[in-house]
Coordinates of C-alpha atoms in Angstrom, one line a residue:
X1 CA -27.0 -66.4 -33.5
X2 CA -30.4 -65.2 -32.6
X3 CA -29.7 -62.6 -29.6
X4 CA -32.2 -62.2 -26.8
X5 CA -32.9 -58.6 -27.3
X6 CA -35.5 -56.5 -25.5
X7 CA -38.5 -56.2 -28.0
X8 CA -37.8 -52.2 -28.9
X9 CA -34.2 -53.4 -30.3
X10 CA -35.3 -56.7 -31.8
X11 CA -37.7 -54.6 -33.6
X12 CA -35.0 -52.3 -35.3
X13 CA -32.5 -54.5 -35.3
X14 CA -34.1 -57.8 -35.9
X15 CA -33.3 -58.2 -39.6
X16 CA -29.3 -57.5 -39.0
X17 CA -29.0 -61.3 -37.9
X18 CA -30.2 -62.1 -41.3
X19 CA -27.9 -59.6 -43.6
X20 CA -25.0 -61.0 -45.7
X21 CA -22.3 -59.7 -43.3
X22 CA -23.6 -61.2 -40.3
X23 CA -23.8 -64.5 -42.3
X24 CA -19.9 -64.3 -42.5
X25 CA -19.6 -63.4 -39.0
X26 CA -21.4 -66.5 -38.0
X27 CA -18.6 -68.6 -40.1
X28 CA -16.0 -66.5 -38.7
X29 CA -16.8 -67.4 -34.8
X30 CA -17.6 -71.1 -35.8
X31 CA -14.0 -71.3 -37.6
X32 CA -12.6 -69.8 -34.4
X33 CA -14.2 -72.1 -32.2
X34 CA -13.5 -74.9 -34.3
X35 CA -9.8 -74.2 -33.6
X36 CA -10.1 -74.1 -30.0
X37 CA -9.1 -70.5 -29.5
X38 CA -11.1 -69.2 -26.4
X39 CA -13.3 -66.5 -27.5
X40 CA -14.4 -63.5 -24.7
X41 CA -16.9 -62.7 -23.8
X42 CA -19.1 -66.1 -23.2
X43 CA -21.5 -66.0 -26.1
X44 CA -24.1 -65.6 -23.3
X45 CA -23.1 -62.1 -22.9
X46 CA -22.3 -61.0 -26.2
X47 CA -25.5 -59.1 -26.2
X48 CA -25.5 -58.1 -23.0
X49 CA -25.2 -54.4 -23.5
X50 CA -28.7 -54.6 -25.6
X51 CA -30.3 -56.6 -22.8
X52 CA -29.6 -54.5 -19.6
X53 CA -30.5 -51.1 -21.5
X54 CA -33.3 -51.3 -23.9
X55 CA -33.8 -48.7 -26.5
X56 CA -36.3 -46.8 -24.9
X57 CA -34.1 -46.5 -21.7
X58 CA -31.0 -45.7 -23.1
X59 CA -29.3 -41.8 -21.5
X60 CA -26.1 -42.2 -22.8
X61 CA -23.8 -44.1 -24.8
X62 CA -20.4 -44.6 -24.3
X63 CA -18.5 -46.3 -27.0
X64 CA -15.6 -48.8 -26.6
X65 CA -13.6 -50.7 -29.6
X66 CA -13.4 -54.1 -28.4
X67 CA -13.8 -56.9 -25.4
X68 CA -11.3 -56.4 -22.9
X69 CA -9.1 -60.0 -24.1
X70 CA -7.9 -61.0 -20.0
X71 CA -10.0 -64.3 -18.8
X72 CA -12.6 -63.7 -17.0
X73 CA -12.9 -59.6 -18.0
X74 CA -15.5 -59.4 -20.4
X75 CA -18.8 -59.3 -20.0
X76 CA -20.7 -57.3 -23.0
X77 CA -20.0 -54.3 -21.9
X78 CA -17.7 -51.4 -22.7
X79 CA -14.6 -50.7 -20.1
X80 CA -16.7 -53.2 -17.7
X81 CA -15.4 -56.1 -15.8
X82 CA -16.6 -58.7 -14.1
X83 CA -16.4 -58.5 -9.9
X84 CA -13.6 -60.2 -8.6
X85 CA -11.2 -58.6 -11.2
X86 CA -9.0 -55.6 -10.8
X87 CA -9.8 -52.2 -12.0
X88 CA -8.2 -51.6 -15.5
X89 CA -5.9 -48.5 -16.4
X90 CA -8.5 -46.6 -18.5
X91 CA -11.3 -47.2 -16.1
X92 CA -9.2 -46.6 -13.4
X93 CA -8.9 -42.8 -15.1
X94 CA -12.9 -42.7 -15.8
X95 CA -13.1 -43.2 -12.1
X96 CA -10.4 -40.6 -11.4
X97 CA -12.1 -38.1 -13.8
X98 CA -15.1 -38.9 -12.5
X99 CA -13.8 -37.6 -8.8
X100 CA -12.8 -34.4 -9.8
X101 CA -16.2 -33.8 -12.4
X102 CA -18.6 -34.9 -9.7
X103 CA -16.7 -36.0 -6.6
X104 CA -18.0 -39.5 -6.8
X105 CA -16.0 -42.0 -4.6
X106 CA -14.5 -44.2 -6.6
X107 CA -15.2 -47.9 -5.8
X108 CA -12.7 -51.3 -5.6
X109 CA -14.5 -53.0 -8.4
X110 CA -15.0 -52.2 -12.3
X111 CA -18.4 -53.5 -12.6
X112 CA -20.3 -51.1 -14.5
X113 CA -24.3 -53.3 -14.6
X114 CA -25.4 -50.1 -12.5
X115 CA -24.9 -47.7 -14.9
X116 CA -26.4 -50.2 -18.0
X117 CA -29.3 -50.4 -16.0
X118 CA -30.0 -46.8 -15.6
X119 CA -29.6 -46.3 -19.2
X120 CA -26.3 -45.9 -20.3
X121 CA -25.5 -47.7 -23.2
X122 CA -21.9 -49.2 -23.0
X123 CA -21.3 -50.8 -26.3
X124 CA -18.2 -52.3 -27.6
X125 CA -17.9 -51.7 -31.7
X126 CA -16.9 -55.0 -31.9
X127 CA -18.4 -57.6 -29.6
X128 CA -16.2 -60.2 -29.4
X129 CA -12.0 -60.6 -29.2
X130 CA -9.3 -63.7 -29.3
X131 CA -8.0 -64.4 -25.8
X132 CA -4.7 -62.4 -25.4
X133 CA -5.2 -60.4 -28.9
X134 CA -6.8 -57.4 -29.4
X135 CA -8.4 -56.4 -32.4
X136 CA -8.6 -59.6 -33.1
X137 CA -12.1 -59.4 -34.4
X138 CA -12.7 -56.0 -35.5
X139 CA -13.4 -55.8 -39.4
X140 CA -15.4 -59.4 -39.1
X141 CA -18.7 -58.4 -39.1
X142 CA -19.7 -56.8 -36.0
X143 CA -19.1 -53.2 -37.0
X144 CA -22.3 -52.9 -39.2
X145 CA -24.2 -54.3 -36.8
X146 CA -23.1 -51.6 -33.9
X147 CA -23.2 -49.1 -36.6
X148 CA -26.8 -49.7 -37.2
X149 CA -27.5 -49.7 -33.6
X150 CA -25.9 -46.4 -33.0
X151 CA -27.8 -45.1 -35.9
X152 CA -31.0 -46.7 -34.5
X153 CA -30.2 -44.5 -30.7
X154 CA -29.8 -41.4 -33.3
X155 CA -33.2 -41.8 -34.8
X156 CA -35.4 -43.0 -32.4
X157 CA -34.1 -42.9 -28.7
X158 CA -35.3 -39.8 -26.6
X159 CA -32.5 -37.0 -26.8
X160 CA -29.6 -38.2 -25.4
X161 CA -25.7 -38.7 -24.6
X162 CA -22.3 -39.8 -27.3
X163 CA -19.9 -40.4 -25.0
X164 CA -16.8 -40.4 -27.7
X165 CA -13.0 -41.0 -26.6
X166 CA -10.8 -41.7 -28.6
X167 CA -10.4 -40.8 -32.3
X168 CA -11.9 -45.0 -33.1
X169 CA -15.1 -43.7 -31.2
X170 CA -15.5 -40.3 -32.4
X171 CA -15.3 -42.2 -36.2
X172 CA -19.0 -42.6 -35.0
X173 CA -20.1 -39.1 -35.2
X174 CA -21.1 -39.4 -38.7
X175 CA -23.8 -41.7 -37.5
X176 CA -25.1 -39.6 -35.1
X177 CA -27.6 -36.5 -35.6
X178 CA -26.0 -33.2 -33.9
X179 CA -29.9 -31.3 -34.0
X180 CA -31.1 -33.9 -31.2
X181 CA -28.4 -35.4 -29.8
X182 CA -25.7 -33.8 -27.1
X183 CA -22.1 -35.5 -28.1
X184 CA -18.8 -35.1 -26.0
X185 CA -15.8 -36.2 -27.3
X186 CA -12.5 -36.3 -25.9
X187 CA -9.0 -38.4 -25.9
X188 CA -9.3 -41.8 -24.5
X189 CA -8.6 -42.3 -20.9
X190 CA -6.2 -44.8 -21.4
X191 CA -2.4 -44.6 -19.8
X192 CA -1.4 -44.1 -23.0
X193 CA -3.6 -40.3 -24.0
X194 CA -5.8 -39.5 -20.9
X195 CA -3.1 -36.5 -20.0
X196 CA -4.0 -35.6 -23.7
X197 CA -7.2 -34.0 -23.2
X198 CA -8.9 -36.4 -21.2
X199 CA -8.6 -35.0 -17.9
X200 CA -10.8 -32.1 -16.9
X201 CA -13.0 -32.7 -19.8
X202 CA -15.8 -33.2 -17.6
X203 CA -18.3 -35.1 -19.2
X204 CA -20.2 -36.8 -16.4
X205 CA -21.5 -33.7 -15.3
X206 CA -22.4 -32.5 -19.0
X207 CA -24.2 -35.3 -19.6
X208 CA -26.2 -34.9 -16.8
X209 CA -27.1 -31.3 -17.8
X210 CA -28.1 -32.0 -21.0
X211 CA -30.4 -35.0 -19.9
X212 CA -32.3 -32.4 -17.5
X213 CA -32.4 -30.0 -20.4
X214 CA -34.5 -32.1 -22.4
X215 CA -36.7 -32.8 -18.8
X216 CA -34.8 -36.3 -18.1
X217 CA -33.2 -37.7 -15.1
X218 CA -29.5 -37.8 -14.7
X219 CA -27.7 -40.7 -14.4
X220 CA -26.5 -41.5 -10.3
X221 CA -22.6 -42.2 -12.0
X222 CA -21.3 -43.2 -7.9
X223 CA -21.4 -47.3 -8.3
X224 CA -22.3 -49.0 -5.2
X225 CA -19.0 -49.9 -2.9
X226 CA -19.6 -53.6 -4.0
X227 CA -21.0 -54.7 -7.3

């Protein structure tokens, strides 16, 4: 399970794919597939949050648990989904907060590649999921290796954005040095907490103050009208 990773991530991240735990990772996904039980994302795009925003590019980070577990959803990364497929309940409320932070029109698709490739980091703490069962592979393996890539953004990414909803995301801030970094926590924007403290928290348009701060663009959050 060598991933294709841009050369600044393979560098710090190379060796993971050799550690013990990823080891039983590897058997884990073999079992599964072994016994037929369809897997999402494609294994293609497991990686796909590392390819589309290298290390040196990366703004922000927003972290998600795991893969959306619908076919045809997933696609490596966090509250993204492929085009063709109806906008999800929590993104539906990123969009919605994202209106009244910033006015940005929100757009008919959930395809989120626009904002990977500008540098924000959406990873998924666990990369893969059972069709129709989430959770389903959280505590297999993956978890150390998102770990060490959030600690690898701490230590040697430019100053940047932790985007952290939910109280499974903001377990991360432990990883995360506070002296360099700007983190924004909040509840998660799903149906079931974003009228919890999600709403109004504005943190579209604090992450784009902080990256001028530190003399960086700002991300362009309005998505094109078709992905």
């Amino acid at each position: 399970m060598k991933a294709p990773l841009p050369d600044d991530w393979a560098h710090w991240l190379g060796a993971e794919f050799e550690a013990d735990y990823m080891a039983s990772l590897k058997r884990f996904l073999a079992d599964e597939k072994a016994q037929r039980k369809e897997i999402y994302p494609h294994s293609s795009n497991w990686f796909r949050a590392f390819e589309l925003t290298p290390l040196s590019d990366v703004k922000v980070v927003i972290l998600g648990q795991d893969p959306y577990h619908g076919p045809h959803q997933a696609h490596g990364l966090s509250f993204s989904v492929q085009p063709g497929i109806p906008v999800p309940p929590s993104l539906g409320n990123i969009y919605k907060e994202l209106a009244s932070d910033l006015g940005v029109r929100p757009v008919g698709h959930g395809h989120l590649e626009a904002w990977a490739r500008q540098g924000v980091l959406l990873l998924n703490t666990a990369l893969t999921v059972e069709r129709g069962n989430a959770g389903s592979h959280r505590g297999k393996g993956w978890e150390p290796f998102t770990d060490r890539a959030v600690e690898i953004v701490s230590a040697h990414a430019k100053p940047c954005v932790f985007i952290l909803w939910g109280s499974h995301a903001r377990q991360k801030k432990a990883l995360i040095d506070r002296q360099r970094h700007c983190i924004i926590e909040s509840p998660h924007p799903s149906p079931l907490s974003a009228h919890r403290g999600f709403f109004g928290t504005r943190p579209f348009s604090q992450a784009n103050a902080f990256l001028q701060a530190q003399g960086r663009a700002p991300i362009e959050w309005q998505l094109p009208q078709t992905p």
